Amino acid sequence: VRAIVVDEFGYRWFGLRTGIVQFDGAWAIDYDYEVSNACITSVALGASRVYFGSRAHGLLWFDYGANLPPLMPQTPAGPDTGSTDAAMEFWTVTSDPEGGSVSYQFDWDDGSDSPWGPATQSHTYASLGTYRIIVRAKDSSGKMSAYSEGHTVRVATGNRPPQSPTTPRGPESALVQESVEFSTSSYDPDGDEIEFLFDWGDGNQSDWGQPVQTWVYEKVGTFSVRAKARDDKGRESQWSFPASITIERPNSPPSRPQQPSGPSSGLVNTTYTFTTSATDPDGDQVLFLFDWGDGSDSGWGPPSASHAYKRTGAFDICALAKDVHDAQSNWSKYHTIEITGTPKPIIELGSVRETYYFGDTIKLYGTLINDLDEMTVDVYIAFLLPGSDTLLYYPNFGADPFPIRMTLAAHSEFGPYCFLQFPIASQIPRGSYYVYGALVEPGTQFEFVSEIDVLKFEYAGERQDS
C-alpha cells in the first residue's frame, strides 16, 4: 500500500518508503520524505481519504475514512485600484479533494467579509486606503480551507454625489384631481449626468427622471414636496428642503335659487320687494342677482331686492346665485308681475355748461325716460340756494313755482330733449346750484323727482376779463 501526503499549500508528496503500522492502538503511516520538515495536513491512502490528526517524528496519526477540506484557493484576482462607492469584482478558484461543491468567503480587509457564495464576488469600499483581500473555501460538510495569499487593492478618489436639489417650485394650492407641476435643479461635482426623483408627500414618489414632473393629488390636505438627485453611477444626493402645497376639493356652484316671492300685480313708479334663497354645497357666501324682466337687473347683492317699473305690462322676474369664487347657479323659475296705472312723466335734467357768470344764459335740457303717449305737461324747475335748504324757482330765481307748459310726443328709448334757457339778469349768491325738476299733468300738484347731485352747475358771479 502506497501513502500520499498533501501539505497546506496543496502539494502532494510521495514517500520514499511507507508502511502501515499500529502504534498505541491506532493506525499510523511510517514515512520518510524528501522534504521531511513539510507541514503535513492530510494523507491519501489508496482510494480512501484520511485526515491528519497530529504529528510525531516519523509518523502521521490518522482517522481512517474522514472528510478532507478544500484546497487553499488561489490568490484573488481583480483590479489593483478603485474608487469609493464604486463596486469592484474579484474572483478565485480551488477544488475539493472529494470532488464536492465549494463555496467561498472573501475577507475585504475593511472589517467586513462577504457571505459564503460563488468564486466571483463584488465589494464597494466606503473609505480611501489600501486593502489586502484574502479568500477561503468551504465544502458542503462545512470543512474550510486555509486563507489564500492576499491581493492588494488601492482605493483612491471616489465618485461624489450630486448637490442636494433646490426646493421644488410649484403652486401653493390646487384642487383634487388637478394636475400640478413642480421643478427643481441640481449639479454634480464630477460632471456626471443626473436625474431626479420627487416625493409628493402623500405616500407616493415619482420615477427617476426629468427635473420637471407633474402629479395629481387624490385627497385634500397640505403636503410637503421634496426632491432628490442621482448621478449616472447611482450615487444619490440628500433630500431637498420641502415645498408646501394645499389641496382643496373642487368648488361647486350654489343651488338653483327658489322662485322669487313678491307681489303679482302693482302700479308704475311704485317700489316692490322680491326675495329668493339658495344654498352653497361648500358653505361659501352666496350673492343674488334679480332680472326684473324689463331690461334691467338688481346687480349682485342680498337675497332681497326692490324695483319700480316705469311702464305698464307683464314682467317675468327670475334670480341667479353665485358664490365667492364666481361659480354661478342656474336661473330660478319666473315670477310674473302685472304692472298697471298711468305713469307719471319723469325727466332727467342736464346743463349745457358747468359754470355760469352774471349775464350768461343758463341752458338746461331734460330727457324723458319713461314710456308715454303724446301728452301735455307742466315743467317745474327749481334751484337749491348754496349753503341753505331754500329753493329758487325758474325763471327768475323767485320764491314761487312757475310752470312751463309743453307738449311731449312719443319718443325713442332715450326720449326727446326739452331745452330751457334764461339769462341771469340779477345778482344771485355765488356757489354750487343743485337743480330739481318735475313733469306733471296740468292742474296736478307736483313733487320733484330728480335726486340731489343729478345735476349741478357753478355760478361764479361777474366774469373777470383779462
Short mmCIF file of C-alpha atoms in Angstrom, two decimals:
data_model
loop_
_atom_site.label_atom_id
_atom_site.label_comp_id
_atom_site.label_asym_id
_atom_site.label_seq_id
_atom_site.Cartn_x
_atom_site.Cartn_y
_atom_site.Cartn_z
CA VAL A 1 0.00 0.00 0.00
CA ARG A 2 1.36 3.43 -1.02
CA ALA A 3 0.65 6.65 1.02
CA ILE A 4 0.27 10.16 -0.50
CA VAL A 5 0.75 13.19 1.78
CA VAL A 6 -0.83 16.61 0.93
CA ASP A 7 0.66 19.73 2.55
CA GLU A 8 -1.11 23.01 3.43
CA PHE A 9 -0.33 24.57 0.06
CA GLY A 10 -1.95 21.70 -1.87
CA TYR A 11 1.27 19.97 -2.90
CA ARG A 12 1.25 16.16 -2.84
CA TRP A 13 4.29 14.30 -1.54
CA PHE A 14 5.16 10.65 -2.22
CA GLY A 15 7.17 8.93 0.47
CA LEU A 16 10.44 7.09 -0.36
CA ARG A 17 9.22 4.27 1.82
CA THR A 18 5.96 3.81 3.61
CA GLY A 19 4.33 1.26 5.77
CA ILE A 20 1.23 0.86 7.82
CA VAL A 21 1.83 0.19 11.44
CA GLN A 22 -0.28 0.05 14.56
CA PHE A 23 1.01 2.34 17.26
CA ASP A 24 -0.59 2.68 20.67
CA GLY A 25 -3.89 1.25 19.47
CA ALA A 26 -4.21 3.47 16.36
CA TRP A 27 -3.24 3.10 12.75
CA ALA A 28 -0.31 5.18 11.51
CA ILE A 29 1.87 5.65 8.45
CA ASP A 30 5.58 5.24 8.81
CA TYR A 31 7.16 7.67 6.33
CA ASP A 32 10.43 9.10 5.11
CA TYR A 33 10.06 12.11 2.78
CA GLU A 34 12.41 14.11 0.65
CA VAL A 35 11.08 17.22 2.39
CA SER A 36 10.72 15.78 5.83
CA ASN A 37 10.05 19.15 7.50
CA ALA A 38 6.94 19.98 5.36
CA CYS A 39 3.82 20.93 7.31
CA ILE A 40 1.64 17.90 6.62
CA THR A 41 -2.11 18.43 6.63
CA SER A 42 -3.68 15.33 5.09
CA VAL A 43 -2.91 11.88 3.83
CA ALA A 44 -4.40 9.82 0.99
CA LEU A 45 -4.31 6.06 1.47
CA GLY A 46 -5.27 4.18 -1.66
CA ALA A 47 -8.78 5.13 -2.76
CA SER A 48 -9.73 6.22 0.76
CA ARG A 49 -9.15 9.63 2.38
CA VAL A 50 -7.90 10.15 5.89
CA TYR A 51 -7.43 13.28 7.97
CA PHE A 52 -4.16 14.10 9.70
CA GLY A 53 -4.73 14.40 13.40
CA SER A 54 -1.30 15.01 14.96
CA ARG A 55 2.34 14.91 14.06
CA ALA A 56 5.16 12.89 15.64
CA HIS A 57 8.70 12.17 14.50
CA GLY A 58 8.45 9.86 11.57
CA LEU A 59 4.72 9.11 11.98
CA LEU A 60 1.39 10.58 10.76
CA TRP A 61 -1.57 9.82 13.02
CA PHE A 62 -4.88 9.49 11.16
CA ASP A 63 -8.53 8.51 11.49
CA TYR A 64 -9.41 6.14 8.69
CA GLY A 65 -12.26 7.34 6.32
CA ALA A 66 -12.52 11.09 7.46
CA ASN A 67 -13.55 14.07 5.07
CA LEU A 68 -10.81 16.34 3.71
CA PRO A 69 -11.25 20.18 3.43
CA PRO A 70 -10.99 22.00 0.08
CA LEU A 71 -7.57 23.01 -1.12
CA MET A 72 -6.42 26.55 -0.35
CA PRO A 73 -7.93 28.91 -3.01
CA GLN A 74 -5.76 30.76 -5.47
CA THR A 75 -4.82 34.38 -4.72
CA PRO A 76 -7.88 36.56 -5.56
CA ALA A 77 -7.73 38.21 -8.97
CA GLY A 78 -9.24 41.62 -9.74
CA PRO A 79 -8.46 45.31 -10.13
CA ASP A 80 -5.47 46.85 -8.36
CA THR A 81 -7.08 50.27 -7.95
CA GLY A 82 -10.58 51.57 -7.44
CA SER A 83 -12.70 54.36 -6.05
CA THR A 84 -15.11 54.70 -3.17
CA ASP A 85 -18.76 53.91 -3.80
CA ALA A 86 -17.92 52.00 -6.99
CA ALA A 87 -18.27 48.21 -6.86
CA MET A 88 -15.17 46.14 -7.75
CA GLU A 89 -15.28 42.47 -8.76
CA PHE A 90 -12.81 39.80 -7.54
CA TRP A 91 -12.58 36.08 -8.26
CA THR A 92 -10.62 32.91 -7.28
CA VAL A 93 -10.68 29.12 -7.76
CA THR A 94 -9.93 25.89 -5.85
CA SER A 95 -11.02 22.27 -5.72
CA ASP A 96 -12.21 19.75 -3.17
CA PRO A 97 -10.24 16.50 -2.70
CA GLU A 98 -13.53 14.56 -2.73
CA GLY A 99 -14.73 16.45 -5.84
CA GLY A 100 -17.63 18.07 -3.95
CA SER A 101 -19.11 21.56 -4.36
CA VAL A 102 -17.24 24.52 -2.87
CA SER A 103 -18.34 27.99 -1.67
CA TYR A 104 -16.11 30.99 -0.98
CA GLN A 105 -15.84 33.77 1.56
CA PHE A 106 -13.76 36.91 0.85
CA ASP A 107 -12.20 38.96 3.65
CA TRP A 108 -12.24 42.54 2.29
CA ASP A 109 -9.85 43.87 4.95
CA ASP A 110 -12.19 46.75 5.85
CA GLY A 111 -13.83 44.97 8.76
CA SER A 112 -16.30 43.08 6.61
CA ASP A 113 -16.49 39.66 4.95
CA SER A 114 -18.53 38.54 2.01
CA PRO A 115 -21.27 35.97 2.55
CA TRP A 116 -20.42 32.43 1.51
CA GLY A 117 -21.07 32.29 -2.19
CA PRO A 118 -19.63 31.87 -5.68
CA ALA A 119 -15.99 32.24 -6.68
CA THR A 120 -16.66 35.71 -8.16
CA GLN A 121 -17.96 38.43 -5.82
CA SER A 122 -18.12 42.25 -5.69
CA HIS A 123 -17.43 44.78 -2.97
CA THR A 124 -17.72 48.56 -2.57
CA TYR A 125 -15.31 50.41 -0.29
CA ALA A 126 -16.59 53.42 1.61
CA SER A 127 -13.20 54.88 2.57
CA LEU A 128 -9.94 55.61 0.86
CA GLY A 129 -6.99 53.32 1.65
CA THR A 130 -5.03 50.18 0.73
CA TYR A 131 -6.66 46.82 1.39
CA ARG A 132 -5.38 43.20 1.28
CA ILE A 133 -8.07 40.78 0.09
CA ILE A 134 -7.90 37.09 1.03
CA VAL A 135 -10.33 34.23 0.47
CA ARG A 136 -11.10 30.80 1.89
CA ALA A 137 -13.20 27.87 0.69
CA LYS A 138 -15.75 25.60 2.36
CA ASP A 139 -17.16 22.24 1.21
CA SER A 140 -20.72 21.02 1.63
CA SER A 141 -19.96 19.47 5.00
CA GLY A 142 -18.55 22.71 6.39
CA LYS A 143 -14.84 21.82 6.18
CA MET A 144 -12.89 25.06 5.46
CA SER A 145 -9.58 25.57 3.75
CA ALA A 146 -6.83 27.89 4.86
CA TYR A 147 -6.97 31.53 3.65
CA SER A 148 -5.31 32.29 0.32
CA GLU A 149 -2.45 34.65 -0.34
CA GLY A 150 -3.57 38.29 -0.39
CA HIS A 151 -4.43 40.58 -3.32
CA THR A 152 -3.75 44.28 -2.70
CA VAL A 153 -6.09 46.98 -3.99
CA ARG A 154 -5.69 50.72 -3.52
CA VAL A 155 -8.88 52.78 -3.19
CA ALA A 156 -8.15 56.36 -4.25
CA THR A 157 -10.63 59.02 -5.33
CA GLY A 158 -14.36 58.26 -5.16
CA ASN A 159 -17.48 59.35 -7.02
CA ARG A 160 -19.10 62.33 -5.29
CA PRO A 161 -22.89 62.62 -5.02
CA PRO A 162 -24.89 65.40 -6.71
CA GLN A 163 -25.68 68.57 -4.79
CA SER A 164 -28.93 68.49 -2.83
CA PRO A 165 -31.61 69.84 -5.24
CA THR A 166 -33.21 73.24 -4.82
CA THR A 167 -36.55 73.48 -3.04
CA PRO A 168 -39.17 72.34 -5.59
CA ARG A 169 -41.02 75.19 -7.29
CA GLY A 170 -44.74 74.82 -7.95
CA PRO A 171 -48.21 76.07 -6.98
CA GLU A 172 -49.06 76.73 -3.35
CA SER A 173 -52.59 75.38 -3.78
CA ALA A 174 -54.58 73.25 -6.20
CA LEU A 175 -57.74 71.14 -6.41
CA VAL A 176 -58.21 67.40 -6.04
CA GLN A 177 -57.72 65.68 -9.43
CA GLU A 178 -55.94 68.77 -10.80
CA SER A 179 -52.53 68.19 -12.39
CA VAL A 180 -49.75 70.16 -10.68
CA GLU A 181 -46.20 70.71 -11.91
CA PHE A 182 -43.05 71.04 -9.81
CA SER A 183 -39.49 71.72 -10.90
CA THR A 184 -36.08 71.63 -9.25
CA SER A 185 -32.38 71.74 -10.20
CA SER A 186 -29.01 70.42 -9.03
CA TYR A 187 -25.49 69.82 -10.29
CA ASP A 188 -22.90 67.04 -9.98
CA PRO A 189 -19.36 67.99 -8.81
CA ASP A 190 -17.89 65.30 -11.08
CA GLY A 191 -19.85 66.49 -14.11
CA ASP A 192 -21.96 63.33 -14.24
CA GLU A 193 -25.41 63.19 -15.79
CA ILE A 194 -28.11 63.42 -13.10
CA GLU A 195 -31.77 62.55 -12.79
CA PHE A 196 -34.40 63.45 -10.22
CA LEU A 197 -36.98 61.82 -8.00
CA PHE A 198 -39.87 63.68 -6.33
CA ASP A 199 -41.54 62.69 -3.07
CA TRP A 200 -45.09 64.09 -3.29
CA GLY A 201 -45.75 63.89 0.45
CA ASP A 202 -48.88 61.73 0.10
CA GLY A 203 -47.08 58.39 0.23
CA ASN A 204 -46.15 58.42 -3.46
CA GLN A 205 -42.92 59.13 -5.30
CA SER A 206 -42.18 59.81 -8.94
CA ASP A 207 -39.93 57.68 -11.10
CA TRP A 208 -36.35 58.84 -11.62
CA GLY A 209 -36.48 61.30 -14.49
CA GLN A 210 -36.52 64.93 -15.53
CA PRO A 211 -36.22 67.96 -13.18
CA VAL A 212 -39.80 68.97 -14.09
CA GLN A 213 -42.54 66.48 -13.22
CA THR A 214 -46.31 66.51 -12.63
CA TRP A 215 -48.59 64.86 -10.11
CA VAL A 216 -52.33 64.59 -9.37
CA TYR A 217 -53.44 64.52 -5.73
CA GLU A 218 -56.38 62.30 -4.86
CA LYS A 219 -57.27 63.80 -1.47
CA VAL A 220 -57.44 67.14 0.31
CA GLY A 221 -54.74 68.27 2.73
CA THR A 222 -51.40 70.04 2.94
CA PHE A 223 -48.42 68.11 1.56
CA SER A 224 -44.62 68.57 1.57
CA VAL A 225 -42.91 68.04 -1.79
CA ARG A 226 -39.20 67.09 -1.79
CA ALA A 227 -36.69 66.18 -4.48
CA LYS A 228 -33.55 64.04 -4.68
CA ALA A 229 -30.85 63.82 -7.38
CA ARG A 230 -28.90 60.75 -8.57
CA ASP A 231 -25.86 60.59 -10.88
CA ASP A 232 -25.29 58.06 -13.63
CA LYS A 233 -23.15 55.95 -11.29
CA GLY A 234 -26.04 55.56 -8.85
CA ARG A 235 -24.81 57.98 -6.18
CA GLU A 236 -27.73 59.86 -4.60
CA SER A 237 -27.90 63.32 -3.05
CA GLN A 238 -29.59 64.33 0.17
CA TRP A 239 -33.27 65.37 0.03
CA SER A 240 -34.05 68.99 -0.79
CA PHE A 241 -35.88 71.33 1.54
CA PRO A 242 -39.64 70.76 1.19
CA ALA A 243 -42.18 72.90 -0.64
CA SER A 244 -45.75 73.01 0.68
CA ILE A 245 -48.94 72.64 -1.35
CA THR A 246 -52.52 72.70 -0.08
CA ILE A 247 -55.04 70.58 -1.96
CA GLU A 248 -58.70 71.57 -1.76
CA ARG A 249 -61.85 69.98 -3.09
CA PRO A 250 -63.24 71.44 -6.35
CA ASN A 251 -65.63 74.38 -5.91
CA SER A 252 -69.30 73.69 -6.60
CA PRO A 253 -71.81 76.40 -7.60
CA PRO A 254 -74.78 77.32 -5.42
CA SER A 255 -78.09 75.55 -5.84
CA ARG A 256 -80.72 76.92 -8.18
CA PRO A 257 -82.46 79.81 -6.35
CA GLN A 258 -86.06 79.49 -5.25
CA GLN A 259 -88.68 81.16 -7.42
CA PRO A 260 -88.73 84.84 -6.33
CA SER A 261 -91.55 85.69 -3.98
CA GLY A 262 -93.31 89.06 -4.04
CA PRO A 263 -96.42 90.78 -5.35
CA SER A 264 -98.02 89.59 -8.57
CA SER A 265 -99.50 92.98 -9.50
CA GLY A 266 -98.63 96.62 -8.99
CA LEU A 267 -98.54 100.17 -10.30
CA VAL A 268 -95.95 102.03 -12.33
CA ASN A 269 -93.33 104.04 -10.43
CA THR A 270 -94.07 102.09 -7.27
CA THR A 271 -91.32 100.17 -5.50
CA TYR A 272 -91.81 96.45 -4.77
CA THR A 273 -89.55 94.00 -2.94
CA PHE A 274 -88.80 90.43 -4.04
CA THR A 275 -86.99 87.63 -2.15
CA THR A 276 -85.32 84.33 -3.05
CA SER A 277 -82.89 81.84 -1.44
CA ALA A 278 -80.19 79.31 -2.35
CA THR A 279 -77.55 77.21 -0.62
CA ASP A 280 -73.90 76.55 -1.44
CA PRO A 281 -72.63 72.93 -1.07
CA ASP A 282 -69.20 74.22 0.01
CA GLY A 283 -70.62 76.57 2.61
CA ASP A 284 -69.49 79.68 0.70
CA GLN A 285 -71.24 83.02 0.94
CA VAL A 286 -73.92 83.43 -1.76
CA LEU A 287 -74.87 86.60 -3.66
CA PHE A 288 -78.01 87.06 -5.74
CA LEU A 289 -78.99 88.93 -8.90
CA PHE A 290 -82.59 89.64 -9.95
CA ASP A 291 -83.53 90.06 -13.58
CA TRP A 292 -86.59 92.35 -13.49
CA GLY A 293 -87.78 91.39 -16.96
CA ASP A 294 -87.73 95.00 -18.22
CA GLY A 295 -84.14 95.01 -19.46
CA SER A 296 -82.64 95.85 -16.09
CA ASP A 297 -81.31 93.85 -13.15
CA SER A 298 -80.56 94.40 -9.47
CA GLY A 299 -76.85 93.76 -9.57
CA TRP A 300 -75.25 91.26 -7.17
CA GLY A 301 -76.42 91.60 -3.59
CA PRO A 302 -78.51 90.09 -0.79
CA PRO A 303 -81.42 87.68 -1.36
CA SER A 304 -83.94 90.54 -1.26
CA ALA A 305 -84.08 93.43 -3.73
CA SER A 306 -86.53 96.17 -4.71
CA HIS A 307 -87.57 97.60 -8.05
CA ALA A 308 -90.03 100.15 -9.51
CA TYR A 309 -91.37 99.65 -13.03
CA LYS A 310 -91.64 102.73 -15.27
CA ARG A 311 -94.17 101.30 -17.69
CA THR A 312 -97.16 99.03 -17.70
CA GLY A 313 -97.09 95.39 -18.72
CA ALA A 314 -96.36 91.87 -17.51
CA PHE A 315 -92.78 91.25 -16.38
CA ASP A 316 -91.07 87.92 -15.65
CA ILE A 317 -88.71 88.12 -12.68
CA CYS A 318 -86.02 85.46 -12.12
CA ALA A 319 -82.99 85.16 -9.83
CA LEU A 320 -79.41 83.92 -10.20
CA ALA A 321 -76.96 82.94 -7.41
CA LYS A 322 -73.15 82.89 -7.29
CA ASP A 323 -70.54 82.09 -4.63
CA VAL A 324 -67.39 84.00 -3.68
CA HIS A 325 -65.48 82.07 -6.37
CA ASP A 326 -67.90 83.39 -9.05
CA ALA A 327 -69.40 79.94 -9.65
CA GLN A 328 -72.98 80.63 -10.79
CA SER A 329 -76.15 78.61 -10.39
CA ASN A 330 -78.88 78.09 -12.94
CA TRP A 331 -81.63 80.68 -13.22
CA SER A 332 -84.66 80.27 -10.97
CA LYS A 333 -88.21 79.83 -12.18
CA TYR A 334 -90.05 83.00 -13.27
CA HIS A 335 -92.29 85.06 -11.06
CA THR A 336 -94.64 87.29 -13.12
CA ILE A 337 -95.89 90.70 -12.02
CA GLU A 338 -98.56 92.69 -13.85
CA ILE A 339 -97.95 96.48 -13.77
CA THR A 340 -100.89 98.81 -14.43
CA GLY A 341 -101.80 102.52 -13.99
CA THR A 342 -100.86 105.79 -15.69
CA PRO A 343 -97.17 106.56 -15.16
CA LYS A 344 -96.02 109.97 -14.05
CA PRO A 345 -93.74 111.58 -16.60
CA ILE A 346 -90.14 111.62 -15.37
CA ILE A 347 -87.38 113.75 -16.81
CA GLU A 348 -83.63 113.70 -16.21
CA LEU A 349 -82.05 117.17 -16.27
CA GLY A 350 -78.74 118.33 -17.68
CA SER A 351 -76.84 121.58 -18.15
CA VAL A 352 -75.03 122.68 -21.28
CA ARG A 353 -72.22 124.20 -19.19
CA GLU A 354 -70.78 123.52 -15.77
CA THR A 355 -70.04 127.17 -14.84
CA TYR A 356 -72.07 130.32 -15.49
CA TYR A 357 -71.37 134.05 -14.89
CA PHE A 358 -73.59 137.06 -14.36
CA GLY A 359 -75.30 137.91 -17.62
CA ASP A 360 -74.86 134.39 -19.07
CA THR A 361 -77.82 132.44 -20.36
CA ILE A 362 -78.43 129.24 -18.42
CA LYS A 363 -79.24 126.42 -20.82
CA LEU A 364 -80.89 123.31 -19.39
CA TYR A 365 -82.23 120.24 -21.12
CA GLY A 366 -84.35 117.35 -19.99
CA THR A 367 -84.58 113.75 -21.22
CA LEU A 368 -87.86 111.88 -20.85
CA ILE A 369 -87.01 108.43 -19.50
CA ASN A 370 -90.35 106.61 -19.30
CA ASP A 371 -92.86 105.43 -21.88
CA LEU A 372 -95.67 107.91 -22.56
CA ASP A 373 -98.03 108.64 -25.35
CA GLU A 374 -98.28 112.23 -26.52
CA MET A 375 -99.33 114.43 -23.61
CA THR A 376 -99.24 118.00 -22.38
CA VAL A 377 -97.32 118.53 -19.16
CA ASP A 378 -96.20 121.33 -16.88
CA VAL A 379 -92.44 121.51 -16.28
CA TYR A 380 -91.18 122.87 -12.95
CA ILE A 381 -87.53 123.77 -12.40
CA ALA A 382 -86.03 124.75 -9.02
CA PHE A 383 -82.53 125.56 -7.78
CA LEU A 384 -81.21 124.85 -4.30
CA LEU A 385 -79.64 128.00 -2.88
CA PRO A 386 -75.99 127.34 -1.90
CA GLY A 387 -75.47 126.87 1.83
CA SER A 388 -79.19 126.56 2.65
CA ASP A 389 -82.29 124.47 2.03
CA THR A 390 -84.09 127.30 0.18
CA LEU A 391 -85.37 126.59 -3.32
CA LEU A 392 -85.36 129.29 -6.03
CA TYR A 393 -87.65 128.68 -8.98
CA TYR A 394 -87.28 129.16 -12.71
CA PRO A 395 -87.14 131.55 -14.46
CA ASN A 396 -86.26 134.48 -12.19
CA PHE A 397 -84.85 132.64 -9.14
CA GLY A 398 -88.02 133.60 -7.31
CA ALA A 399 -89.78 132.05 -4.35
CA ASP A 400 -92.89 130.90 -6.26
CA PRO A 401 -93.08 127.89 -8.58
CA PHE A 402 -93.64 128.77 -12.21
CA PRO A 403 -94.85 126.05 -14.62
CA ILE A 404 -93.64 125.82 -18.20
CA ARG A 405 -96.29 124.10 -20.28
CA MET A 406 -95.19 121.96 -23.21
CA THR A 407 -96.42 119.01 -25.24
CA LEU A 408 -94.42 115.76 -25.24
CA ALA A 409 -94.76 113.30 -28.09
CA ALA A 410 -94.00 109.60 -28.37
CA HIS A 411 -90.24 109.13 -28.16
CA SER A 412 -87.39 106.74 -28.55
CA GLU A 413 -85.64 104.79 -25.78
CA PHE A 414 -83.75 107.85 -24.62
CA GLY A 415 -86.62 110.28 -25.15
CA PRO A 416 -86.75 113.76 -26.71
CA TYR A 417 -84.83 116.72 -25.35
CA CYS A 418 -86.65 119.74 -23.84
CA PHE A 419 -84.46 122.84 -23.84
CA LEU A 420 -84.95 125.66 -21.35
CA GLN A 421 -82.84 128.77 -21.41
CA PHE A 422 -82.94 132.04 -19.47
CA PRO A 423 -80.45 134.83 -18.65
CA ILE A 424 -79.04 135.53 -15.22
CA ALA A 425 -80.35 139.13 -15.03
CA SER A 426 -79.93 139.71 -11.30
CA GLN A 427 -77.18 139.05 -8.85
CA ILE A 428 -77.63 135.72 -7.03
CA PRO A 429 -75.29 134.12 -4.48
CA ARG A 430 -72.19 132.52 -5.88
CA GLY A 431 -71.66 128.79 -5.39
CA SER A 432 -72.93 125.37 -6.46
CA TYR A 433 -76.57 125.12 -7.52
CA TYR A 434 -78.37 121.78 -7.48
CA VAL A 435 -81.23 121.57 -9.97
CA TYR A 436 -84.55 119.80 -9.35
CA GLY A 437 -87.20 119.12 -11.93
CA ALA A 438 -90.69 117.65 -12.27
CA LEU A 439 -93.20 116.99 -15.02
CA VAL A 440 -96.88 116.77 -14.10
CA GLU A 441 -100.20 116.83 -15.86
CA PRO A 442 -101.71 120.33 -15.90
CA GLY A 443 -103.56 121.11 -12.68
CA THR A 444 -101.84 118.27 -10.80
CA GLN A 445 -99.78 119.05 -7.74
CA PHE A 446 -96.14 118.38 -8.46
CA GLU A 447 -93.23 116.94 -6.50
CA PHE A 448 -89.60 116.92 -7.54
CA VAL A 449 -88.31 113.52 -8.56
CA SER A 450 -84.70 114.26 -9.52
CA GLU A 451 -82.21 113.32 -6.79
CA ILE A 452 -79.69 115.83 -5.48
CA ASP A 453 -76.39 115.80 -7.37
CA VAL A 454 -78.12 114.53 -10.51
CA LEU A 455 -77.46 117.98 -11.96
CA LYS A 456 -75.17 120.67 -10.59
CA PHE A 457 -73.68 123.86 -12.03
CA GLU A 458 -71.48 126.59 -10.64
CA TYR A 459 -72.37 130.31 -10.54
CA ALA A 460 -69.18 132.39 -10.37
CA GLY A 461 -70.59 135.92 -10.33
CA GLU A 462 -69.26 138.59 -12.65
CA ARG A 463 -66.77 137.48 -15.28
CA GLN A 464 -63.26 138.80 -14.73
CA ASP A 465 -61.90 139.91 -18.11
CA SER A 466 -58.18 139.51 -18.55
#
